[in-house]
GROMACS .gro file of C-alpha atoms in nm:
model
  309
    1UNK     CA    1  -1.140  -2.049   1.956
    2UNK     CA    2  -1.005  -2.158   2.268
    3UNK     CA    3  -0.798  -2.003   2.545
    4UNK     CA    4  -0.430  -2.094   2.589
    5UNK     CA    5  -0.129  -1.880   2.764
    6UNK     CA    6   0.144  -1.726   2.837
    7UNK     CA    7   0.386  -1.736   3.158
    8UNK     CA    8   0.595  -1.423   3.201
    9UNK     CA    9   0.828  -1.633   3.417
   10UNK     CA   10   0.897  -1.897   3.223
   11UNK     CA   11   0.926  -1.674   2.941
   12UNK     CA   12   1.224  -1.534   3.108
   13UNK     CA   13   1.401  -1.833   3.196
   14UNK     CA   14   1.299  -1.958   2.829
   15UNK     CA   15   1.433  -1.636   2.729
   16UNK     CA   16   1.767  -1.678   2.933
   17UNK     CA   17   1.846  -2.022   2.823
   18UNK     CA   18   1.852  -1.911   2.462
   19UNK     CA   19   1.983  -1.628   2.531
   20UNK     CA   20   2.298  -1.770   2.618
   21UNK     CA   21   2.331  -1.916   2.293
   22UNK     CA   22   2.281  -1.612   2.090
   23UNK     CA   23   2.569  -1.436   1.908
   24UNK     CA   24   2.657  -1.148   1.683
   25UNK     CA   25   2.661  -1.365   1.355
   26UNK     CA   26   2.292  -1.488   1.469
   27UNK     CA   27   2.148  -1.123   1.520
   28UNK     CA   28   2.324  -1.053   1.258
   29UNK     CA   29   2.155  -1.286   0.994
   30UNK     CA   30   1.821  -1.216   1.168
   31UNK     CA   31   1.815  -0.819   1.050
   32UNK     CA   32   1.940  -0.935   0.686
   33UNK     CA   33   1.735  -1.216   0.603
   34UNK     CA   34   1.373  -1.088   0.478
   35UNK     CA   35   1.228  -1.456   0.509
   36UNK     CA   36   1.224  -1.350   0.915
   37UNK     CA   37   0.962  -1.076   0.858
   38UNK     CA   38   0.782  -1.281   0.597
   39UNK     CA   39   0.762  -1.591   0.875
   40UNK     CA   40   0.641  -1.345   1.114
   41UNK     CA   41   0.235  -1.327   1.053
   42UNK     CA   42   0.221  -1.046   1.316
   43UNK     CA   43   0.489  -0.819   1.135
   44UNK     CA   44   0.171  -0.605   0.917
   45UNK     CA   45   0.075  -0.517   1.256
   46UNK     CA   46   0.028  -0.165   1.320
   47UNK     CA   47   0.162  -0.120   1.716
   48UNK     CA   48   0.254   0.154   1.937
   49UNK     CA   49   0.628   0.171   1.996
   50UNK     CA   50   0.825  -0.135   2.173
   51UNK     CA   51   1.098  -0.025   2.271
   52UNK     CA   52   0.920  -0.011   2.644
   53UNK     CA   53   0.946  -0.347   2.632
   54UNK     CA   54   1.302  -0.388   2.473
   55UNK     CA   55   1.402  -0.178   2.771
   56UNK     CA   56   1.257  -0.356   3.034
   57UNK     CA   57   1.381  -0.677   2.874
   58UNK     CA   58   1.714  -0.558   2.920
   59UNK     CA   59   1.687  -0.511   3.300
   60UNK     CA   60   1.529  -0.800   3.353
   61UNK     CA   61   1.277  -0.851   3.644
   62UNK     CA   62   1.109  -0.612   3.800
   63UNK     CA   63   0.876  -0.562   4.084
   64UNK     CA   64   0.537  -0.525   4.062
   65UNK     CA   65   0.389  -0.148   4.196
   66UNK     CA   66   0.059  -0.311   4.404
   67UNK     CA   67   0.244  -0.651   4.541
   68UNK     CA   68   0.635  -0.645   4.490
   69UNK     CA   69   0.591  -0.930   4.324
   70UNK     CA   70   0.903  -1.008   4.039
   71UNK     CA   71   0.753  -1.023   3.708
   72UNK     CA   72   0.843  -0.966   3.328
   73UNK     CA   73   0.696  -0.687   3.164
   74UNK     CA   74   0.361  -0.722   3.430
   75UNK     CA   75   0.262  -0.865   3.702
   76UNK     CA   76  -0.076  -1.146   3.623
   77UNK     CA   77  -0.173  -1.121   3.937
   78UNK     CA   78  -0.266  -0.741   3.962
   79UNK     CA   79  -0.305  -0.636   3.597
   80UNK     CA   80  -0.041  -0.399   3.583
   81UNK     CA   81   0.295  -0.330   3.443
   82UNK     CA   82   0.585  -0.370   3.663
   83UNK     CA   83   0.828  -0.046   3.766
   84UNK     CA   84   1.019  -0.054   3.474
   85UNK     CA   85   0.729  -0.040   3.204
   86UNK     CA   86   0.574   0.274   3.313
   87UNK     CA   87   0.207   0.294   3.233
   88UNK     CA   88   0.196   0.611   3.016
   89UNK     CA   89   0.423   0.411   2.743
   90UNK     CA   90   0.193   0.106   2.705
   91UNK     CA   91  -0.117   0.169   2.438
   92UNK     CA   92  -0.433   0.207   2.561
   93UNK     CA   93  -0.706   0.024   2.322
   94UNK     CA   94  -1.095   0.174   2.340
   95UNK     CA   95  -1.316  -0.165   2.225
   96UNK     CA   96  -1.643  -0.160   2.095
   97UNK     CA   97  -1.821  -0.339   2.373
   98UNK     CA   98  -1.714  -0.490   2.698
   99UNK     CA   99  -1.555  -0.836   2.729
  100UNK     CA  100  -1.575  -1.078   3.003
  101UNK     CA  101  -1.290  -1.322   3.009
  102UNK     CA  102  -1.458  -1.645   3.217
  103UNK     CA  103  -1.095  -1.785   3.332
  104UNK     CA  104  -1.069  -2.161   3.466
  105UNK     CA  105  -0.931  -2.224   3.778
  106UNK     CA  106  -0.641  -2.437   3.737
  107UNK     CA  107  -0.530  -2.219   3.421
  108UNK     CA  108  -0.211  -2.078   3.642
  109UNK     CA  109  -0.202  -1.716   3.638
  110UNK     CA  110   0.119  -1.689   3.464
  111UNK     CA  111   0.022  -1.875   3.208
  112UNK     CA  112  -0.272  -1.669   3.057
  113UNK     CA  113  -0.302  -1.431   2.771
  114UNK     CA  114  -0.592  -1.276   2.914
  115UNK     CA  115  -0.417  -1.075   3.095
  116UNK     CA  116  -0.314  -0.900   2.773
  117UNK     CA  117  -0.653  -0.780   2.711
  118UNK     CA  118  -0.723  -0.642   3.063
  119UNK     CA  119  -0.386  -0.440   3.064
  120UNK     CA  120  -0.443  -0.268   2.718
  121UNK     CA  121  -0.827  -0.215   2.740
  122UNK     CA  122  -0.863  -0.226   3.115
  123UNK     CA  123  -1.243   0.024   3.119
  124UNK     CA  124  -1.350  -0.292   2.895
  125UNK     CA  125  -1.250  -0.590   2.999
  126UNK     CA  126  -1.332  -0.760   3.330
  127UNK     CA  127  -1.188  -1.112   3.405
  128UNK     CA  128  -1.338  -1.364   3.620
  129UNK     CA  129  -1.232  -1.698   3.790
  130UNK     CA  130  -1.443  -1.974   3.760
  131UNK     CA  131  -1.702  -2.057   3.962
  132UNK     CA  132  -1.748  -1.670   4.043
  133UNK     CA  133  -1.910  -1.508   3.691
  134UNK     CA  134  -2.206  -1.279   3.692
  135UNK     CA  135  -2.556  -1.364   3.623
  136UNK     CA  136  -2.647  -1.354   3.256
  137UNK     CA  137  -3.056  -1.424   3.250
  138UNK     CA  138  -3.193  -1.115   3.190
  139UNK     CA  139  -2.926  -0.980   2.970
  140UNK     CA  140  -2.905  -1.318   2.691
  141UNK     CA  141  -3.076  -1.069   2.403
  142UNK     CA  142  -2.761  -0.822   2.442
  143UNK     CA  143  -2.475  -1.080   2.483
  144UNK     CA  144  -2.302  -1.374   2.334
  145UNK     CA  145  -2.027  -1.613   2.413
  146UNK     CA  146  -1.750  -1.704   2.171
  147UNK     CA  147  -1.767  -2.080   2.162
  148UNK     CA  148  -1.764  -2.319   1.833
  149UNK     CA  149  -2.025  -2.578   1.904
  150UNK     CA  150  -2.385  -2.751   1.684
  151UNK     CA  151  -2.573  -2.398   1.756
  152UNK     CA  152  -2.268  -2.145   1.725
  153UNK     CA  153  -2.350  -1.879   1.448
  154UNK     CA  154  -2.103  -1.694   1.309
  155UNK     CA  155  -2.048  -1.323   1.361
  156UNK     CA  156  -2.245  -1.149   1.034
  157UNK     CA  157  -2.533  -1.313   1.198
  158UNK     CA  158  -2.535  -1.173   1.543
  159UNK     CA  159  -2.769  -0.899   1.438
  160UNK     CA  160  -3.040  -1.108   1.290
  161UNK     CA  161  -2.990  -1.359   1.576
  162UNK     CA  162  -3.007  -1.132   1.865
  163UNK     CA  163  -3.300  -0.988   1.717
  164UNK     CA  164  -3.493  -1.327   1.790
  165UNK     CA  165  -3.349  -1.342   2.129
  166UNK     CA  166  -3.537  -0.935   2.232
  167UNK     CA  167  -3.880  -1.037   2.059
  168UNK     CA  168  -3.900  -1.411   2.236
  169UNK     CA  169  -3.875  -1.125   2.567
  170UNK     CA  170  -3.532  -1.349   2.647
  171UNK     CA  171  -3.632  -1.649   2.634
  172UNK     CA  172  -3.518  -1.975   2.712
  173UNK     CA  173  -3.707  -2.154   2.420
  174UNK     CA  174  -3.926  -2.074   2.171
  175UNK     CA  175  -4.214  -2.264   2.406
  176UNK     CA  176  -4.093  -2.025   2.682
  177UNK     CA  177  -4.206  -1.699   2.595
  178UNK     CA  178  -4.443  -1.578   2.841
  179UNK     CA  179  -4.293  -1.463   3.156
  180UNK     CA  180  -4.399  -1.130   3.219
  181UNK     CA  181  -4.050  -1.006   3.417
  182UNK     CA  182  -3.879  -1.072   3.070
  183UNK     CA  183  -4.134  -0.920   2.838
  184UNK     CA  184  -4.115  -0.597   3.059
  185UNK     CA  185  -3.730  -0.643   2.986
  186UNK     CA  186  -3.785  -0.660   2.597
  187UNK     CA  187  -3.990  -0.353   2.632
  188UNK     CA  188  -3.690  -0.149   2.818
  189UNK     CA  189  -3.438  -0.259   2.601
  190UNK     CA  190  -3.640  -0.118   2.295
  191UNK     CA  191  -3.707   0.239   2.516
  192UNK     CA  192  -3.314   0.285   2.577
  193UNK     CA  193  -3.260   0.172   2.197
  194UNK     CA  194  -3.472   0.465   2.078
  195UNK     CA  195  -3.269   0.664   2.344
  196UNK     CA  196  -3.031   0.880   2.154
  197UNK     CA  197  -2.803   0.902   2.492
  198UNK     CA  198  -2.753   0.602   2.437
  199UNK     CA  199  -2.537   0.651   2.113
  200UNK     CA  200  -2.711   0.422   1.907
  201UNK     CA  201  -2.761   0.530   1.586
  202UNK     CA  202  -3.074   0.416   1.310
  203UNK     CA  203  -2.781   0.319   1.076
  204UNK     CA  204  -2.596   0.096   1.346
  205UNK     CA  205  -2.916  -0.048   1.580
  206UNK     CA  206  -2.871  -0.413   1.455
  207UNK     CA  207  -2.536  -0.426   1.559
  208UNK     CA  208  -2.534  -0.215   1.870
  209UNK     CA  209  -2.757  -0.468   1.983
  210UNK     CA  210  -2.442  -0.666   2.130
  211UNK     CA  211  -2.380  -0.506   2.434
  212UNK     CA  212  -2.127  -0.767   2.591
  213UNK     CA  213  -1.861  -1.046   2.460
  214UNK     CA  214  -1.769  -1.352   2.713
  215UNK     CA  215  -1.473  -1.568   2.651
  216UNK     CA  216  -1.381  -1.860   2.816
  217UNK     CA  217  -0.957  -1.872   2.928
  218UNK     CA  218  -0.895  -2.213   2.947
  219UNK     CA  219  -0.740  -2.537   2.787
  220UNK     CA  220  -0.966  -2.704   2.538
  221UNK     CA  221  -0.968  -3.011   2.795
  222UNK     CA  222  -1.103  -2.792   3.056
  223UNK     CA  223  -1.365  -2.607   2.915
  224UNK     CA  224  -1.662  -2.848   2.930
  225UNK     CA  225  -1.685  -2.771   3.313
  226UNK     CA  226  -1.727  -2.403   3.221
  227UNK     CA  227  -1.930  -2.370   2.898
  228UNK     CA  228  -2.164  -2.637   3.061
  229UNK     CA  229  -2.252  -2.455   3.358
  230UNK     CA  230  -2.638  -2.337   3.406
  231UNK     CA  231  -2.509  -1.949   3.382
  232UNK     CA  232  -2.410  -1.946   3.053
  233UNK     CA  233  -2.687  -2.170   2.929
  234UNK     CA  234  -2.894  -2.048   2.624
  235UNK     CA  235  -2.680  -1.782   2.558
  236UNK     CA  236  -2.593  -1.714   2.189
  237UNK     CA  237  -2.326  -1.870   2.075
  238UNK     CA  238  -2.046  -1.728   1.770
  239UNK     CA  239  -1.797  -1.922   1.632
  240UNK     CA  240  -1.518  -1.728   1.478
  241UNK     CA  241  -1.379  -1.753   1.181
  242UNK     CA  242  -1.100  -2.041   1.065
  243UNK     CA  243  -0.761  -1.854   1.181
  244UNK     CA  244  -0.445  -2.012   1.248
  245UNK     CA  245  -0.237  -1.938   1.605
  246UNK     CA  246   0.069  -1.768   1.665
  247UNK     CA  247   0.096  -1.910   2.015
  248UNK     CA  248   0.396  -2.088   2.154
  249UNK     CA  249   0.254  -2.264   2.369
  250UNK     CA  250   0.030  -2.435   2.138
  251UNK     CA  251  -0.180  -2.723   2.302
  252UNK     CA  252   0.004  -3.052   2.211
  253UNK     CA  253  -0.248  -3.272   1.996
  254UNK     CA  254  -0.480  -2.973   1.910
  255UNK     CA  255  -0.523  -2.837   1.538
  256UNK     CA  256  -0.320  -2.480   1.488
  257UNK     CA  257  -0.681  -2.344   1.417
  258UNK     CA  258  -0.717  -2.291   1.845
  259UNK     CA  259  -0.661  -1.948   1.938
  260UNK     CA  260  -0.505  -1.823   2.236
  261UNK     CA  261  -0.727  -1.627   2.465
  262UNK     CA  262  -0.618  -1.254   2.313
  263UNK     CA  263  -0.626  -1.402   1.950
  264UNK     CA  264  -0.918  -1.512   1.985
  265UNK     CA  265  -1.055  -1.128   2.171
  266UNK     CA  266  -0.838  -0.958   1.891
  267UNK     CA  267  -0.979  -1.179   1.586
  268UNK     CA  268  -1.341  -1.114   1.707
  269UNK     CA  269  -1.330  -0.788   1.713
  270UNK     CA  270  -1.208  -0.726   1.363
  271UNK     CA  271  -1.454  -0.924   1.223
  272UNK     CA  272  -1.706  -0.724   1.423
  273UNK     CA  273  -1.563  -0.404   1.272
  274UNK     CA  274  -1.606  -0.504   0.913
  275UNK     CA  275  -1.959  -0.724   0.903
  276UNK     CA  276  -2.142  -0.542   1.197
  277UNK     CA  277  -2.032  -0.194   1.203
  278UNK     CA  278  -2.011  -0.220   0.850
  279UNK     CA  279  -1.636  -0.003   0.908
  280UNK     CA  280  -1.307  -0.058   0.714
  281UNK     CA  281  -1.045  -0.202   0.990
  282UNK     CA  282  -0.742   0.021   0.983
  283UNK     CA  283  -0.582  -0.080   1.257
  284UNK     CA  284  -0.789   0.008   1.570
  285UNK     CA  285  -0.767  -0.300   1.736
  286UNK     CA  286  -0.373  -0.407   1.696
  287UNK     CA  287  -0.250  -0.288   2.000
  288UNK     CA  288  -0.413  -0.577   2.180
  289UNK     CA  289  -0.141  -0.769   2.071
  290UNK     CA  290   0.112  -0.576   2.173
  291UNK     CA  291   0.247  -0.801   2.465
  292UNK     CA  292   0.169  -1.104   2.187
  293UNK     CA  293   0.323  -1.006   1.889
  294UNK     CA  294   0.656  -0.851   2.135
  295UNK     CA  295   0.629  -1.172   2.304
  296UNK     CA  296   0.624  -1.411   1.964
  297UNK     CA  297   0.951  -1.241   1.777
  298UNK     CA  298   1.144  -1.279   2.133
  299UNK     CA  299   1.088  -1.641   2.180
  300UNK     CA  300   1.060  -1.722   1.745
  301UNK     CA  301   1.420  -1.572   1.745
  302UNK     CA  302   1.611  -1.700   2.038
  303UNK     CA  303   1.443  -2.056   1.886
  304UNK     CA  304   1.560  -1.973   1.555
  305UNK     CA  305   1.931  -1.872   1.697
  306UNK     CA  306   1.919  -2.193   1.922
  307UNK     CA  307   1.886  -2.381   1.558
  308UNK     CA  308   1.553  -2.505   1.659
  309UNK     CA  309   1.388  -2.398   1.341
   0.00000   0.00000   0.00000
């Protein structure tokens, strides 16, 4: 459940390249032939109109409104669309809990789904660069970090897991538990629980629990430098269930079972729906893949056209 991604540039010039090898007999076959929505696993989506995008593919390049920077579709830099993909026409997604996207530093920009995720749920997602990231200590009984490892648990167990975490009073170990600071901080957590302001309902406590969601945006060859550092230590850990990617740029010698970053953030949070909230998923989460899935169909056809499949 690693982080892989995407370069808006490239994608053009990808995008160009095949492009020039497309015809009306290729387009053609594409509508016709049902086995192209059948080898698209993103197709049962249910997304907010496209044809933002199809537009803006058209034109081409456009600047970005904070830097006047050239980008496709957004700009990485800024978290933004560009000019031509006006803000009111791109979905806005409301998540559960907040996400912090721990990026690596020498994942380029360009190159990173996360991006995706702070563009279409930008009041809950905040995305840092490696070695900057918040402080986690006091919060560990109210977050978790998706990472597969020895101790990961998986996500119907979060509950029953962070439960452990508030009655140790946070702590480190199960020899640790008796530093006063952090048993005063297990005692405010359960005041603001019982807190009705605080929207937590008797029927949804165990889940509610989770305040916070941290993923790490990086190759899989770069990520011991993050998930080793002291910051994210003792944190609990989830390891998400056995999907397969959709990503293009799929890390050469790595099982298809390694999500890109937004899978990854999209995946999560449908499980979370169903075995925490204990709520049918009906959708409420698709639109995070909105730049994916629009993204996947352009380069899967002009591959496809190009005879490459």
């Amino acid at each position: 459940q690693l982080t892989m991604s995407l370069n808006s540039s490239t994608l053009l010039n990808e995008e160009n390249a095949q492009g020039a090898k497309r015809n009306s007999e290729c387009l053609e076959s594409l509508l016709q032939s049902p086995s192209s929505f059948q080898d698209n696993p993103l197709q049962q989506l249910q997304l907010a109109s496209q044809e933002v995008l199809e537009k803006a593919k058209k034109s081409g390049r456009s600047k970005c409104p904070r830097c006047n920077s050239s980008r496709m579709f957004y700009c990485y830099t800024c978290f933004v669309p560009v000019e031509t993909v006006p803000t009111k026409e791109i979905p806005t997604v409301k998540l559960p809990l907040k996400i912090d996207i721990i990026k690596h530093p020498n994942e380029t920009d360009g190159k990173s789904t996360a991006v995706h995720a702070k563009l279409l749920a930008p009041d809950d997602v905040t995305i840092y660069k490696y070695p900057c990231i918040p402080e986690y200590e006091e919060k560990r009984h109210e977050i978790a970090l998706i990472f597969p490892g020895p101790n990961s648990v998986s996500v119907k167990d979060i509950a029953f897991h962070l439960q452990k975490y508030t009655k140790k009073g946070v702590c480190a170990s199960d020899d640790d538990c008796s530093r006063e600071p952090l048993l005063k901080q297990a005692k405010i957590e359960t005041e603001e629980e019982k807190n009705p302001n605080e929207g937590i309902s008797s029927s949804r406590s165990e889940g509610t629990r989770l305040k916070k969601i941290i993923f790490i945006d990086s190759t899989w060859n770069q990520t011991n430098k993050i998930i080793t550092d002291e910051r994210l230590q003792g944190l609990l850990q989830i390891e998400l269930k056995t999907r397969k990617t959709c990503f293009w740029r799929h890390q050469k010698g790595k099982p298809d079972t390694y999500l890109s970053t937004i899978e990854a953030i999209y995946y999560f949070l449908v499980d979370y729906h169903q075995e925490i909230l204990k709520e049918s998923y009906k959708g409420q989460y698709d639109n995070l893949l909105f730049f994916f899935s629009f993204m996947y169909t352009l380069i899967k056809d002009a591959k496809c056209c190009a005879g490459k499949e």
